[in-house]
CSV table of C-alpha atoms in Angstrom, one decimal:
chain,number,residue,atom,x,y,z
C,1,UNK,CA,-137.7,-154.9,63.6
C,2,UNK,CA,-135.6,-156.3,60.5
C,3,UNK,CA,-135.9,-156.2,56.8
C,4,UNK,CA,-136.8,-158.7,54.6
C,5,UNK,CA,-136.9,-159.9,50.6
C,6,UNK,CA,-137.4,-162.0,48.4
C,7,UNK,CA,-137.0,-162.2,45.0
C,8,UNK,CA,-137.3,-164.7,42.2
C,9,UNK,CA,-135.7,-162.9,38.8
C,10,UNK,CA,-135.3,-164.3,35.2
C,11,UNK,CA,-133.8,-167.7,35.1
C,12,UNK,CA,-130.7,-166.7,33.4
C,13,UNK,CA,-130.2,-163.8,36.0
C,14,UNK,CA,-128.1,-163.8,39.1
C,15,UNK,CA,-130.0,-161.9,41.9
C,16,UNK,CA,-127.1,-161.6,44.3
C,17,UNK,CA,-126.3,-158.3,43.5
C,18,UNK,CA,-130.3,-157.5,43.6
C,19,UNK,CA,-130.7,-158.6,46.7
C,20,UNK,CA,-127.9,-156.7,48.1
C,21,UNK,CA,-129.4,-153.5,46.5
C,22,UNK,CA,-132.3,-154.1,48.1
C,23,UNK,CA,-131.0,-154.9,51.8
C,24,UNK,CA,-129.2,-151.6,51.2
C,25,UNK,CA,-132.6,-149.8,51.2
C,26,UNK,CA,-133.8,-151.4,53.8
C,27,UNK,CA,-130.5,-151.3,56.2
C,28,UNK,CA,-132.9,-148.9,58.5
C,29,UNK,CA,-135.0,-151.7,59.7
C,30,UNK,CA,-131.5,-153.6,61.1
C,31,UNK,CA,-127.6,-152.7,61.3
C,32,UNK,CA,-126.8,-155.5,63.8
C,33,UNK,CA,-126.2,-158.6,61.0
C,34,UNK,CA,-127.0,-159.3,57.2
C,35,UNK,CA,-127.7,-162.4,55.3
C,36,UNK,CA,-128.3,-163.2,51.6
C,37,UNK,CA,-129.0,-167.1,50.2
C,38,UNK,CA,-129.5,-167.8,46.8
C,39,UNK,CA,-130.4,-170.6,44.7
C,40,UNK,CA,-130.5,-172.3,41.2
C,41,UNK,CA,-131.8,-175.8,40.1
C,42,UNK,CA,-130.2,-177.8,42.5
C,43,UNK,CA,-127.7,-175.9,44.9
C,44,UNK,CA,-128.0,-173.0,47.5
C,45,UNK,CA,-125.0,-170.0,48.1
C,46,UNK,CA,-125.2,-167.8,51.0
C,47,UNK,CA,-123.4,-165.3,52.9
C,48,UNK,CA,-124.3,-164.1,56.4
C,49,UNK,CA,-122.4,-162.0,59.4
C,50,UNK,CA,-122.4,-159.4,61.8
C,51,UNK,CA,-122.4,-155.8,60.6
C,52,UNK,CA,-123.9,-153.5,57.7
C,53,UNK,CA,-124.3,-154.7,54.3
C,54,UNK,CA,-121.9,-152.9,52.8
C,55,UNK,CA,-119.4,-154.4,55.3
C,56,UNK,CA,-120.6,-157.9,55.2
C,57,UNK,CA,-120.4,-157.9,51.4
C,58,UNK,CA,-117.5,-157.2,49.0
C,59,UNK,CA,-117.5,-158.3,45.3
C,60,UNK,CA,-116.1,-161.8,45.8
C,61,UNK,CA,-119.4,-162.6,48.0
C,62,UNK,CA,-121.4,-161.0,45.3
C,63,UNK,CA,-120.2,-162.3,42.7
C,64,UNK,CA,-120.4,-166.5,44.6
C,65,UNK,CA,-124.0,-165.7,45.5
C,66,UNK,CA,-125.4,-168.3,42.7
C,67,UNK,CA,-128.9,-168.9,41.1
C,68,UNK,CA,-132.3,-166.7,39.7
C,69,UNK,CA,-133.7,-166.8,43.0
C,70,UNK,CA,-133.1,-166.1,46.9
C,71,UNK,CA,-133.5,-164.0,50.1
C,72,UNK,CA,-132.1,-161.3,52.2
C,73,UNK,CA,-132.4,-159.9,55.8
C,74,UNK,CA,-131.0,-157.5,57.6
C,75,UNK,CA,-131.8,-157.9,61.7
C,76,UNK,CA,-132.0,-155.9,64.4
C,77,UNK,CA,-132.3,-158.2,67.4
C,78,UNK,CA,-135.6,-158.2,69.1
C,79,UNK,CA,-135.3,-162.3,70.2
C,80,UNK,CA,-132.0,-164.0,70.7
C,81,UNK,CA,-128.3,-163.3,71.0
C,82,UNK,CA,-126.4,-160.8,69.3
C,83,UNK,CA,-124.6,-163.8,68.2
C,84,UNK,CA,-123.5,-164.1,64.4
C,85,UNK,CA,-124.5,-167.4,64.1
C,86,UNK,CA,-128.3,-166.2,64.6
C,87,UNK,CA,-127.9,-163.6,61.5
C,88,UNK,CA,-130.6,-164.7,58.9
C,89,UNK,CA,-131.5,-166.1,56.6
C,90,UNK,CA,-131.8,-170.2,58.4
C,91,UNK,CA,-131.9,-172.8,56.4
C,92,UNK,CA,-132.6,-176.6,57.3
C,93,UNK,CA,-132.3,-179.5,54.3
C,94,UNK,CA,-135.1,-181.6,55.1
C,95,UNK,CA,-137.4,-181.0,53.5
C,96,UNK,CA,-136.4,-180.5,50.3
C,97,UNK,CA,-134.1,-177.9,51.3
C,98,UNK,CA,-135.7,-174.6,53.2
C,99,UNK,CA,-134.5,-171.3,53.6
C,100,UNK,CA,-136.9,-168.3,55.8
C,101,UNK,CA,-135.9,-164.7,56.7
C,102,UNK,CA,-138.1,-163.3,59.7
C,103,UNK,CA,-139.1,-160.3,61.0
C,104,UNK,CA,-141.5,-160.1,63.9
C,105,UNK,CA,-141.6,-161.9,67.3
C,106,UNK,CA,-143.1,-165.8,69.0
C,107,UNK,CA,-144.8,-165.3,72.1
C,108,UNK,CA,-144.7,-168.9,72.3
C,109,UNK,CA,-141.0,-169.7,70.5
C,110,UNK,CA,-140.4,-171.8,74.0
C,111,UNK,CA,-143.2,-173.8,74.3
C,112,UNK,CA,-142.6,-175.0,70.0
C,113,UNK,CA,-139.2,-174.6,70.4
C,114,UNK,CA,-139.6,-177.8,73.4
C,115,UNK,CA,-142.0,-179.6,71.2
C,116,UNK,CA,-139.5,-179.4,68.3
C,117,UNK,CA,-136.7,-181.0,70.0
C,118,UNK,CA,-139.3,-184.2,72.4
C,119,UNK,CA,-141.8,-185.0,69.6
C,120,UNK,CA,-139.6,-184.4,66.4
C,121,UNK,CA,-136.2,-184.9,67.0
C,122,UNK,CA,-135.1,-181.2,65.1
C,123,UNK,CA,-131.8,-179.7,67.0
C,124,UNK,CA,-132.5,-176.0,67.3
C,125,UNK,CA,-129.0,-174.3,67.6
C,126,UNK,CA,-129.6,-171.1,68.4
C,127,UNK,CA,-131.8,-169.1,70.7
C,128,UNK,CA,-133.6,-167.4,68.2
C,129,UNK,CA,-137.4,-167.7,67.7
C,130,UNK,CA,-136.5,-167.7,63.6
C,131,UNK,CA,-135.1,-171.1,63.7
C,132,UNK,CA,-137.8,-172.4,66.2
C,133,UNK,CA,-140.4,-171.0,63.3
C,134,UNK,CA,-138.1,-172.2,60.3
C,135,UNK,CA,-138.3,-175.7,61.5
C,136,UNK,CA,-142.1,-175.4,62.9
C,137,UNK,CA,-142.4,-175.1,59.4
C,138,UNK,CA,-140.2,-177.8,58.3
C,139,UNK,CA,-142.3,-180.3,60.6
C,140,UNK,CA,-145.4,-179.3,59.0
C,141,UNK,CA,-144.5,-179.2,55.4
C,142,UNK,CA,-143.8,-183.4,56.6
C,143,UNK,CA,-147.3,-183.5,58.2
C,144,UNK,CA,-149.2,-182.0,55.5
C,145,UNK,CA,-147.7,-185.0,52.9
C,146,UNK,CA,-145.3,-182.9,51.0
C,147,UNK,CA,-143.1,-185.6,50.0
C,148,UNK,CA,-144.8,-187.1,47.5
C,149,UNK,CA,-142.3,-189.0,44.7
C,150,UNK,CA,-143.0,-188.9,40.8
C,151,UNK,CA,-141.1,-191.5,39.1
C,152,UNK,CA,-138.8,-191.9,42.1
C,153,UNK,CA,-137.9,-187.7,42.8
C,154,UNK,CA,-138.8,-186.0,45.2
C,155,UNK,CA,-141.9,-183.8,44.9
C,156,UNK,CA,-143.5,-179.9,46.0
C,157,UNK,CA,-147.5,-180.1,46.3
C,158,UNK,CA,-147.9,-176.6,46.1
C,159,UNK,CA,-151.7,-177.2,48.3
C,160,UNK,CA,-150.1,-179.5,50.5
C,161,UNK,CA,-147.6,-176.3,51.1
C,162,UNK,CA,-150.2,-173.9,51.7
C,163,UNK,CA,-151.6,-176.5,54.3
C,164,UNK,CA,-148.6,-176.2,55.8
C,165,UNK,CA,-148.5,-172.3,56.8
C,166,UNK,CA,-152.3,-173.1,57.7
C,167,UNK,CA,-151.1,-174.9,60.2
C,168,UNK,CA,-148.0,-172.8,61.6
C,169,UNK,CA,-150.8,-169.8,61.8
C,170,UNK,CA,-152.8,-171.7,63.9
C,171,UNK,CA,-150.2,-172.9,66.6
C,172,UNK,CA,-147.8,-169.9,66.2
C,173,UNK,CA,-148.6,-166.9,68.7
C,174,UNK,CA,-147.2,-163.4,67.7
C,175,UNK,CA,-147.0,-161.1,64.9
C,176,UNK,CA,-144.6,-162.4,61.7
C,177,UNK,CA,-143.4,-161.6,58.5
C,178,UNK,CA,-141.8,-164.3,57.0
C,179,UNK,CA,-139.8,-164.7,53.0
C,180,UNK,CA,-138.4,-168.2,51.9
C,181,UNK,CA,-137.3,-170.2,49.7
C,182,UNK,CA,-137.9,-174.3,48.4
C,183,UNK,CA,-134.2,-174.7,46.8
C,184,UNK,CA,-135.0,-175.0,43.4
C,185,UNK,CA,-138.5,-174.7,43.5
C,186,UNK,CA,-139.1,-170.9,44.2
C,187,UNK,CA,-140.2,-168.4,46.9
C,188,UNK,CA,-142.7,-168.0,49.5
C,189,UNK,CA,-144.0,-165.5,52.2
C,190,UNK,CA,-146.9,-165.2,54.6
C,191,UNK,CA,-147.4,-163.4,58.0
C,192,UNK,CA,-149.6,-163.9,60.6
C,193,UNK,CA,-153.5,-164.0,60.2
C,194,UNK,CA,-153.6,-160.5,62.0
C,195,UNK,CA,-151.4,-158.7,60.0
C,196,UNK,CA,-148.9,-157.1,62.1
C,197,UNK,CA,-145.9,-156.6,60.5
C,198,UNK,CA,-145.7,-155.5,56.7
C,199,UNK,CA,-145.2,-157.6,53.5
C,200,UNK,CA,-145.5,-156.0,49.7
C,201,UNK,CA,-145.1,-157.8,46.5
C,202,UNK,CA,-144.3,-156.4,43.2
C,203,UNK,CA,-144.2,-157.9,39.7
C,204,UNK,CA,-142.2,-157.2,36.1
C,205,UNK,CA,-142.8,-158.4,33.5
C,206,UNK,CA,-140.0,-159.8,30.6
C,207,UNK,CA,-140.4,-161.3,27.3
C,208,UNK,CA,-142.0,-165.4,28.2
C,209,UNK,CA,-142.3,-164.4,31.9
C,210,UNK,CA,-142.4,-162.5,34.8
C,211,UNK,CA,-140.4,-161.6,37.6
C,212,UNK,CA,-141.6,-161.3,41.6
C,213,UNK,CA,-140.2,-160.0,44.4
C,214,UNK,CA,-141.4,-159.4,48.2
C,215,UNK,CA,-139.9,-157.5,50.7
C,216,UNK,CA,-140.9,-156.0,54.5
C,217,UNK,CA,-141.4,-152.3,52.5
C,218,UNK,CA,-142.6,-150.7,49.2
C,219,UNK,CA,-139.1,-149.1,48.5
């Protein structure tokens, strides 16, 4: 298993440190390698490696982890290499700019993994059935119409996203947890239709907003 979260915080706030709070919690779930990517308007920062958190992290990573919104993961290898190029989270730019953390396990990561790489042209660079769904994804977010332009930018339907995970549920086998992030657009998550592996939310509330965060356990 690994742990995930996500968390989108006040838009003056830099969740970095956050983030590495919470992967600190959930170090249990995964000791092999730990990620964190964050992001503001228009730029992602992110720091991933072998090892615990606390040794993957010092102050100066902290303290370069940018922006009011991101994700974290901490993995213990169920798929894959040990390899420190497969520590999470992945990110691809197109489109838009997507970042996921995983926790579960593809039955068929192969089989998409092949149809990836003939029908769409998407380099998978790792053996790791988190990329092969991080860019499943990707494909679909293009196949449900996502990029739309308003007065010549680039632009998120938020239906046409959900559409999207529609569709990875359908042709994904295996039981998934799955946090990401739009760069500056905001968070997702979803997991399979059965269930499998956990997912909470929680909410706080600030003066003019609120703050959300998800993660692969209540604590």
């Amino acid at each position: 298993m690994c742990g995930i979260i996500g968390l989108v915080g006040h838009p003056d706030s830099q969740v970095g440190k956050t983030l590495y709070d919470g992967l600190l919690v959930l170090q249990h779930r995964g000791q092999d390698a730990a990620g964190i990517v964050t992001s503001d308007s228009s730029n992602i920062s992110h720091r991933r490696a072998n090892g615990l958190v606390r040794d993957v992290f010092r102050l100066r990573h902290i303290q370069a982890l940018e922006g009011s919104m991101g994700l974290g993961h901490v993995r213990y290898p169920t798929a894959g290499s040990a390899s420190a190029s497969e520590a999470q989270p992945f990110y691809t730019n197109s489109p838009f700019g997507v970042s996921l953390a995983h926790n579960g396990n593809l039955t068929n990561s192969n089989e998409i993994a092949q149809d990836l790489i003939v029908q769409h042209r998407r380099h998978v660079n790792t053996t790791s059935d988190s990329e092969v769904l991080l860019n499943h994804l990707a494909v679909q977010l293009d196949v449900s119409g996502n990029q739309m332009n308003i007065n010549g930018e680039p632009f998120l339907d938020v239906d046409n996203f959900f559409d999207a995970v529609k569709n990875v549920n359908k042709t994904v086998r295996g039981g998934y947890a799955c946090v990401g992030l739009v760069s500056g657009y905001g968070i997702f998550a979803f997991r399979d239709p059965h269930g499998i592996r956990p997912l909470i939310y929680g909410k706080r509330d600030y003066e003019g907003g609120s703050e959300w965060v998800v993660a692969s356990e209540s604590v």
